[in-house]
PDB file of C-alpha atoms in Angstrom:
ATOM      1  CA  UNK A 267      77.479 154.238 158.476  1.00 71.00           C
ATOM      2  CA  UNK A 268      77.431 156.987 160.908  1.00 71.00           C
ATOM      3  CA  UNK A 269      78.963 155.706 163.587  1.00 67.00           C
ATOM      4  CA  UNK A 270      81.803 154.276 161.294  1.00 68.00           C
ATOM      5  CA  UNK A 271      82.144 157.689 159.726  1.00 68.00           C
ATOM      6  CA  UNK A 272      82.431 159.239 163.086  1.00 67.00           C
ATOM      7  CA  UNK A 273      84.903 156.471 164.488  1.00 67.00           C
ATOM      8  CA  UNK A 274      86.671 157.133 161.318  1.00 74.00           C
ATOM      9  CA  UNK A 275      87.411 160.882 161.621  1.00 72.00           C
ATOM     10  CA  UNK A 276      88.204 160.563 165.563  1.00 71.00           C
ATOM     11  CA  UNK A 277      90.615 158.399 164.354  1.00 76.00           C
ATOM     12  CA  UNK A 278      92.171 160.272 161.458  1.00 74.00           C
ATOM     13  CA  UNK A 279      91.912 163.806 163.817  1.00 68.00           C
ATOM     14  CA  UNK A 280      94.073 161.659 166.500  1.00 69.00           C
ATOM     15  CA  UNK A 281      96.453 160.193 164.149  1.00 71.00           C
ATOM     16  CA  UNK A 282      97.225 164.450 162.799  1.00 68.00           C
ATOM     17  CA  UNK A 283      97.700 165.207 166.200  1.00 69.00           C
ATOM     18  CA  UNK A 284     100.207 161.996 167.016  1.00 66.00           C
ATOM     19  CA  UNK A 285     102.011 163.368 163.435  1.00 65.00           C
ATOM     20  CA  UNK A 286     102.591 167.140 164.796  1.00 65.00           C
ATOM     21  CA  UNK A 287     103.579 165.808 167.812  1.00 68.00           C
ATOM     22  CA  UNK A 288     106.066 163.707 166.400  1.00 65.00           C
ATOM     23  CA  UNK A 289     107.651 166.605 163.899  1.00 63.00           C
ATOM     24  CA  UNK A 290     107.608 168.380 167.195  1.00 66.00           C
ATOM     25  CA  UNK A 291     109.861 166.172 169.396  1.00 66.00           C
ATOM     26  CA  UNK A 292     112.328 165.820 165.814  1.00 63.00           C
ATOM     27  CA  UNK A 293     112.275 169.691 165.775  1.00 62.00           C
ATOM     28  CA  UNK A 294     113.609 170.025 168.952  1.00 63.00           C
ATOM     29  CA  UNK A 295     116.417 167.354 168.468  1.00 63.00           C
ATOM     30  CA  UNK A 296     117.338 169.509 165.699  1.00 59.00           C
ATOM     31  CA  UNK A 297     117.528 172.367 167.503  1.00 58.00           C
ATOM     32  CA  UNK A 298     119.516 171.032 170.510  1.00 58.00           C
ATOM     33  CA  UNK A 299     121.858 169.549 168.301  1.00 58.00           C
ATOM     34  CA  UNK A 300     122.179 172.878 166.384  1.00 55.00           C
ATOM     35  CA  UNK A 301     122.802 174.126 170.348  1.00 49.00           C
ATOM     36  CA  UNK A 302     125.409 171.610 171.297  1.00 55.00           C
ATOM     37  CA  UNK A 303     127.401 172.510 168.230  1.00 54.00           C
ATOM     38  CA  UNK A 304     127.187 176.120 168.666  1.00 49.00           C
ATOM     39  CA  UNK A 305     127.886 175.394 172.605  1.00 48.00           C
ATOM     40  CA  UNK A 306     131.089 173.605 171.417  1.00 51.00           C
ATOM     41  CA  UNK A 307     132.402 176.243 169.277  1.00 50.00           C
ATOM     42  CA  UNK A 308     132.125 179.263 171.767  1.00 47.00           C
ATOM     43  CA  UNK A 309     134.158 176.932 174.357  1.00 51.00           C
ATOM     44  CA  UNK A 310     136.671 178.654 176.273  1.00 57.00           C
ATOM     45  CA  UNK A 311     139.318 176.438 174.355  1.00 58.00           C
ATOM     46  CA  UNK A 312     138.643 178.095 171.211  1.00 62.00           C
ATOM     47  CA  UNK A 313     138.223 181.577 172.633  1.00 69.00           C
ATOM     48  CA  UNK A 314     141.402 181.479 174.627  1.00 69.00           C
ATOM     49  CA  UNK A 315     143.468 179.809 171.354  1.00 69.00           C
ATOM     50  CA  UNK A 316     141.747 182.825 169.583  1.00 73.00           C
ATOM     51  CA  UNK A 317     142.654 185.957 171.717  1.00 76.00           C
ATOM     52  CA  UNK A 318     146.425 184.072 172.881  1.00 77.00           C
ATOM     53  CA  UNK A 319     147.249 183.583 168.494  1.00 75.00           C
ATOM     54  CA  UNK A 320     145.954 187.851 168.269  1.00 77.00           C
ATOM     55  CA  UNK A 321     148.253 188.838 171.521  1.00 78.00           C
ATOM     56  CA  UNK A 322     151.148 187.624 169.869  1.00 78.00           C
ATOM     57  CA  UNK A 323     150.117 188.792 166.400  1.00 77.00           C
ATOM     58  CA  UNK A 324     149.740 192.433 168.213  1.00 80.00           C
ATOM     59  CA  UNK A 325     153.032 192.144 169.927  1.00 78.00           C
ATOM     60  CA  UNK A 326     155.113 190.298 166.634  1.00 75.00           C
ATOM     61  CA  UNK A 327     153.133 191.569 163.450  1.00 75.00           C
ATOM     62  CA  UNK A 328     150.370 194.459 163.918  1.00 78.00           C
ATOM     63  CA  UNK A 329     149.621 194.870 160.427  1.00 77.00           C
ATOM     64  CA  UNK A 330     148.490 191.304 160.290  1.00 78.00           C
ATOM     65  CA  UNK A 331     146.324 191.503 164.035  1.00 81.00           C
ATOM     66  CA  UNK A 332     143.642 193.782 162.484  1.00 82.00           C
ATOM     67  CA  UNK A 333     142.808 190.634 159.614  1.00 83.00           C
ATOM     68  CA  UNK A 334     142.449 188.323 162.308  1.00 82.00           C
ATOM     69  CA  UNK A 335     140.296 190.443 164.210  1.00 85.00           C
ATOM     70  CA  UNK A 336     137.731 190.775 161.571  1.00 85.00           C
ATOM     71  CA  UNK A 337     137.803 187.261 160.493  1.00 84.00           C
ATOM     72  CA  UNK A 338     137.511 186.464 164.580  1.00 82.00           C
ATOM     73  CA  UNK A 339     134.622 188.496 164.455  1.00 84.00           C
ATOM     74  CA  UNK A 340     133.174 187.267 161.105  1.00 84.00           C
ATOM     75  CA  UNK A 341     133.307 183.838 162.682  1.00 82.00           C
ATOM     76  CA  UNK A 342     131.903 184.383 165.923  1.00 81.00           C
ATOM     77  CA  UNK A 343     129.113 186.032 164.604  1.00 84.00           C
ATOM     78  CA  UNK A 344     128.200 183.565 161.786  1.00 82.00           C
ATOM     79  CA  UNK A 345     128.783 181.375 164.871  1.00 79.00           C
ATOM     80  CA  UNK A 346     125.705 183.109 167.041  1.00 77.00           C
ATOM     81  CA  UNK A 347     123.630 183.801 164.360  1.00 78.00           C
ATOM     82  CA  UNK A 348     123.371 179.609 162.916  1.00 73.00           C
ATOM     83  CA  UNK A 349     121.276 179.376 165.964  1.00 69.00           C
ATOM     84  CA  UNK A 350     118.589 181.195 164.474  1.00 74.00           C
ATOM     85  CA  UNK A 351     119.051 178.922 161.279  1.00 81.00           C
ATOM     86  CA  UNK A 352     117.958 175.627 160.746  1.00 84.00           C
ATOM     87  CA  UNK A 353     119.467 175.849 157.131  1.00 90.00           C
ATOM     88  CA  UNK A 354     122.164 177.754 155.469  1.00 93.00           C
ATOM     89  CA  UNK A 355     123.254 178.363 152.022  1.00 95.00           C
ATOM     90  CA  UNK A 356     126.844 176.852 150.669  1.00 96.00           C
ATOM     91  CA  UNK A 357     127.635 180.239 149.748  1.00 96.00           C
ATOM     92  CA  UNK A 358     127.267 181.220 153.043  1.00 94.00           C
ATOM     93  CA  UNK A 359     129.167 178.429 154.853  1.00 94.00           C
ATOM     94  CA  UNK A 360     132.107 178.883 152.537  1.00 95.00           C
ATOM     95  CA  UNK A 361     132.473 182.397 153.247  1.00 93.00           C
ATOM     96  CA  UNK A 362     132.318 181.198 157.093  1.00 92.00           C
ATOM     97  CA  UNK A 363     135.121 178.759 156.136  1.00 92.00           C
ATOM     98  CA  UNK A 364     137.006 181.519 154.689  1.00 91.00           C
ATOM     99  CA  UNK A 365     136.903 183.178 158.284  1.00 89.00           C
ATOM    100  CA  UNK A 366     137.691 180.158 160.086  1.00 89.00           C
ATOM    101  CA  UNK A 367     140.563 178.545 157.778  1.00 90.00           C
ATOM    102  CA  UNK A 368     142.418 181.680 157.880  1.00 88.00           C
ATOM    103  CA  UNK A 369     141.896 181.978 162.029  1.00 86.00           C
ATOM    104  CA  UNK A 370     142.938 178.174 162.483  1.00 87.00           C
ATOM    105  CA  UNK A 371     145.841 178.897 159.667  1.00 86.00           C
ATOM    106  CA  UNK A 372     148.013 181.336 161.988  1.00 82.00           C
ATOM    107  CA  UNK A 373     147.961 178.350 164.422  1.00 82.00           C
ATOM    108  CA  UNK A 374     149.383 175.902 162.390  1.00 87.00           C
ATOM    109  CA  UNK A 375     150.585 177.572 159.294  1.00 85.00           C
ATOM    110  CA  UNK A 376     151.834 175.643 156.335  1.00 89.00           C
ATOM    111  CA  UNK A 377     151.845 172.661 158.024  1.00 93.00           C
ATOM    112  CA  UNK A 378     147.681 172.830 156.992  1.00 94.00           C
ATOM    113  CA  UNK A 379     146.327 172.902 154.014  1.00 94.00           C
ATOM    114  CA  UNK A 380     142.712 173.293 152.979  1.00 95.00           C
ATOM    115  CA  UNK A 381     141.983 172.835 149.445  1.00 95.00           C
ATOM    116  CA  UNK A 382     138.283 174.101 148.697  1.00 95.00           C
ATOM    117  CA  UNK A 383     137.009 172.866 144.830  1.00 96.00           C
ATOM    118  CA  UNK A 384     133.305 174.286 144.933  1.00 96.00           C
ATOM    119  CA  UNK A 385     131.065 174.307 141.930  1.00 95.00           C
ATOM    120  CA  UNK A 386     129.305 177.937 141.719  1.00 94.00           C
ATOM    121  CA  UNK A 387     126.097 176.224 140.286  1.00 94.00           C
ATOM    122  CA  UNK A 388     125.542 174.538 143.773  1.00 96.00           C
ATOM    123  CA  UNK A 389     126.043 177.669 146.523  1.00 96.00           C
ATOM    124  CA  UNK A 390     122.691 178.390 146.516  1.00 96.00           C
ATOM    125  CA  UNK A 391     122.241 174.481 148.129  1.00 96.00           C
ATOM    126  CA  UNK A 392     121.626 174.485 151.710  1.00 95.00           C
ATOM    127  CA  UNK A 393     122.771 172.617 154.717  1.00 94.00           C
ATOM    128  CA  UNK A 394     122.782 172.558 158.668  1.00 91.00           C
ATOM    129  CA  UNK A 395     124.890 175.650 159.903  1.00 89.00           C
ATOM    130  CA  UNK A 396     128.538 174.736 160.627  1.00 88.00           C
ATOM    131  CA  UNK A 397     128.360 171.390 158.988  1.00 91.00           C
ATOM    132  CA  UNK A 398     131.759 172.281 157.145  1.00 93.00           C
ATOM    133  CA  UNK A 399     133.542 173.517 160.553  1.00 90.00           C
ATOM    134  CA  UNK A 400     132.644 170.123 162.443  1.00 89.00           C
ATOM    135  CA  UNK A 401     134.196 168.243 159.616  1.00 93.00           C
ATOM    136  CA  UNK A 402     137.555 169.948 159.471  1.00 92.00           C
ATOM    137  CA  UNK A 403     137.692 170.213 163.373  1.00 89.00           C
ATOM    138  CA  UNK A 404     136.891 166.848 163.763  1.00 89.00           C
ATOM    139  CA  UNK A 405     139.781 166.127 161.368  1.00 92.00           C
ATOM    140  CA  UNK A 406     142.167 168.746 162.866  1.00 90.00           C
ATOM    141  CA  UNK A 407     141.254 167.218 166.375  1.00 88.00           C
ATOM    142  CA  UNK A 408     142.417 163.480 165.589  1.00 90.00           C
ATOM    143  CA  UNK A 409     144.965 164.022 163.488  1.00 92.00           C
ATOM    144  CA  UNK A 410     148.815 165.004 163.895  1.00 92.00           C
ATOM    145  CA  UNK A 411     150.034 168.442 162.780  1.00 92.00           C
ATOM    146  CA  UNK A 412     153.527 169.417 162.132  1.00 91.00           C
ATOM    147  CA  UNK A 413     156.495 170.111 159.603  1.00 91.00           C
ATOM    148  CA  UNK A 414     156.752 166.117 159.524  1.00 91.00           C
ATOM    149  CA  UNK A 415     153.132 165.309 158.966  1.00 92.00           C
ATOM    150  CA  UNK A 416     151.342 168.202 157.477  1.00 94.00           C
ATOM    151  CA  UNK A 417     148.057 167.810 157.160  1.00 95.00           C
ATOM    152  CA  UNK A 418     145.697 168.511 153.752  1.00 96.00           C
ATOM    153  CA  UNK A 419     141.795 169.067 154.101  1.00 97.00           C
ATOM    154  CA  UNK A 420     139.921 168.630 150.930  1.00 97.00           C
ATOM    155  CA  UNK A 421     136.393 170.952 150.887  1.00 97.00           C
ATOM    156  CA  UNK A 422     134.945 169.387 147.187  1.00 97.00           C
ATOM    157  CA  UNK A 423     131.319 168.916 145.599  1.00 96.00           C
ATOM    158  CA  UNK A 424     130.526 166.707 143.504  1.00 93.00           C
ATOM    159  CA  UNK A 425     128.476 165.895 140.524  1.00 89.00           C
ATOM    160  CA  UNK A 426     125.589 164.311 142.148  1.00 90.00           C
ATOM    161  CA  UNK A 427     124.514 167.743 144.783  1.00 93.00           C
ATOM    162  CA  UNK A 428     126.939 166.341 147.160  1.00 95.00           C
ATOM    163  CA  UNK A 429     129.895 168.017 149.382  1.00 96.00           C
ATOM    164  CA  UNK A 430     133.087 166.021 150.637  1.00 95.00           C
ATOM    165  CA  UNK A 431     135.460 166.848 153.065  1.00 97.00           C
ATOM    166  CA  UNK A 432     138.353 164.668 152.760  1.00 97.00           C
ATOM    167  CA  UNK A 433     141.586 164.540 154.785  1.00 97.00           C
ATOM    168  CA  UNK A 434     144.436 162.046 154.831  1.00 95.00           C
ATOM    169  CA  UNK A 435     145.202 159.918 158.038  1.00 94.00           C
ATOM    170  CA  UNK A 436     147.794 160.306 160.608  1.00 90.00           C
ATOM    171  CA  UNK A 437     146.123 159.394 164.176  1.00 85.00           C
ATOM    172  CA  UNK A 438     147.891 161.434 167.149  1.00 80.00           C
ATOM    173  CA  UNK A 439     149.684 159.573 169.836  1.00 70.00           C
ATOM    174  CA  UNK A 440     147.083 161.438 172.765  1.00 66.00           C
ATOM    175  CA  UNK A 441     143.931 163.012 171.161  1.00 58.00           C
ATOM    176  CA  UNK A 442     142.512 165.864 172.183  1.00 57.00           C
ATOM    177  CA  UNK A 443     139.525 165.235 174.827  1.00 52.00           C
ATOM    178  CA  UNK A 444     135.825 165.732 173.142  1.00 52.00           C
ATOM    179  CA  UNK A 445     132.397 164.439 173.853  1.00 46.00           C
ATOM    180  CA  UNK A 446     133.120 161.977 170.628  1.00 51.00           C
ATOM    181  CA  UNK A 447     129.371 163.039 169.308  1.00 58.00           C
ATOM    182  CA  UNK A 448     130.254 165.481 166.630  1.00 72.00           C
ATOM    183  CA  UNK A 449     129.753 163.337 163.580  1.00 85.00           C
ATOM    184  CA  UNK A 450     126.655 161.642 165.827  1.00 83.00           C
ATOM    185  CA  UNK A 451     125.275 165.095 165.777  1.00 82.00           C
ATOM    186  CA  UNK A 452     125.945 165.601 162.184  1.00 86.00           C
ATOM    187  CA  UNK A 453     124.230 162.643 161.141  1.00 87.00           C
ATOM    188  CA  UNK A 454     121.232 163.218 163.121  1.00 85.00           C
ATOM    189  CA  UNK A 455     120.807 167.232 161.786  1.00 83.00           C
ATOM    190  CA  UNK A 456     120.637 165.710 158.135  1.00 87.00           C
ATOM    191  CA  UNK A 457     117.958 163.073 158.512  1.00 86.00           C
ATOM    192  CA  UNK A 458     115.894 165.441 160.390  1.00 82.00           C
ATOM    193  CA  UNK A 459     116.112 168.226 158.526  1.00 83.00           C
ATOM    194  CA  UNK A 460     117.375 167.133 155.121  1.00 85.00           C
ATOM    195  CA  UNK A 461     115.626 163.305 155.502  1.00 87.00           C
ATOM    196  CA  UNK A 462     119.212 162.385 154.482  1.00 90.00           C
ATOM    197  CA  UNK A 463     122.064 160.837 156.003  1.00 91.00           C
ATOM    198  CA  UNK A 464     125.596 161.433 155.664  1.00 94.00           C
ATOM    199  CA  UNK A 465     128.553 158.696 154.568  1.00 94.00           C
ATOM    200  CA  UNK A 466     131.742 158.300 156.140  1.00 95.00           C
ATOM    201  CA  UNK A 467     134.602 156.442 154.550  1.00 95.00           C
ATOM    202  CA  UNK A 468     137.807 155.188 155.772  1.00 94.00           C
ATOM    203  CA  UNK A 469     140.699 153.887 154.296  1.00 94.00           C
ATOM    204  CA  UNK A 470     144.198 153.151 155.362  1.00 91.00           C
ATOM    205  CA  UNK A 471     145.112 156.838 154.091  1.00 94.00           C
ATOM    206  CA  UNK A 472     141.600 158.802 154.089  1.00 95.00           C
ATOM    207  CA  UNK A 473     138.802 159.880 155.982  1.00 96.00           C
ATOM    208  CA  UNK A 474     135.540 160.808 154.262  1.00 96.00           C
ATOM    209  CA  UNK A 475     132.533 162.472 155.222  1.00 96.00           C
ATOM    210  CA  UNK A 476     129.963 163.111 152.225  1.00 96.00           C
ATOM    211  CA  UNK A 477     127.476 164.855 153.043  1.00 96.00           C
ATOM    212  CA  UNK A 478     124.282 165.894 150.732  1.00 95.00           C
ATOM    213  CA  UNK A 479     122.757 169.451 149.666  1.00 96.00           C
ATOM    214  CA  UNK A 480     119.446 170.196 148.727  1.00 94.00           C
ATOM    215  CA  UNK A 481     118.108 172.963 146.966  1.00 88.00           C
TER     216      UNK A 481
END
């Protein structure tokens, strides 16, 4: 009885050990996918669409430069800070978005739209840093802009502590390059961190991500 009492604990002290470990190694995905996000949105694309958009707001309409400037610097900070963060609130995120839709807006103007429908009851939810921002770049990135084909980007929860971002389809003759991994990423973040995964949807007019928040 000893000896199988002994042989027992050994055993159960190993398998705790083989558990941390594991939670470990899923940490540190987390955290480099958290990274490789970040990485992607202080890329020297963005920065130099950023400061060219505020030289010719300085030169063509001043009183409008000193908004994008704060929003620029509301963004980028948000931006560096998420690193520190493993999860943020939707309260939080949104008022990111409200940075970063009105930076990308001066780009494209009304030719994007992003409609945001968010239910105040859920903003305390949480959810991986810059989850939001990877959606509507990811659908900004593959998808044709102009007076022709103007593009709409619906930010919506829903009744069952879910979020959807939603825009309609109209692929772009030559895409913009990209590693292709963003929604990859995404998916691994939330079933590490949230033990959730995200769904995608496509039909012959939308893409859907829906992606779930937990309290």
């Amino acid at each position: 009885t000893l000896v199988v009492g002994c042989v027992l604990i050994i055993r159960l002290v190993f398998q705790k050990q083989s558990i941390k470990l594991e939670f470990e190694e899923l940490k540190r995905e987390a955290l480099q996918s958290q990274y490789e996000s970040l990485k992607n949105q202080l890329s020297p694309h963005f920065l130099f669409n950023s400061l060219t958009a505020l030289k010719i707001l300085i030169q063509e309409a001043p009183d409008k430069a000193q908004n994008y400037v704060n929003s620029l610097s509301k963004a980028l900070r948000y931006t560096l800070q998420s690193n520190e963060k493993q999860l943020v609130t939707l309260q939080e995120e949104m008022e990111f978005m409200d940075s970063y839709v009105y930076l990308i807006r001066m780009r494209y103007d009304t030719n994007l739209s992003v409609n945001k429908e968010i239910d105040e009851d859920l903003l305390l939810y949480k959810l991986p840093p810059l989850t939001i921002q990877t959606l509507v770049e990811n659908a900004i990135k593959h998808n044709e802009i102009s007076k022709r084909k103007p593009l709409k980007i619906d930010i919506v929860t829903t009744g069952k502590e879910s979020l959807f971002v939603r825009n309609n389809i109209q692929r772009k003759f030559t895409e913009e390059s990209g590693t292709g991994l963003g929604l990859s990423n995404l998916s691994k973040q939330f079933g590490i961190l949230i033990g959730k995964d995200i769904t995608i949807t496509r039909t012959d007019e939308f893409f859907t991500v829906e992606i779930p928040l937990v309290k």
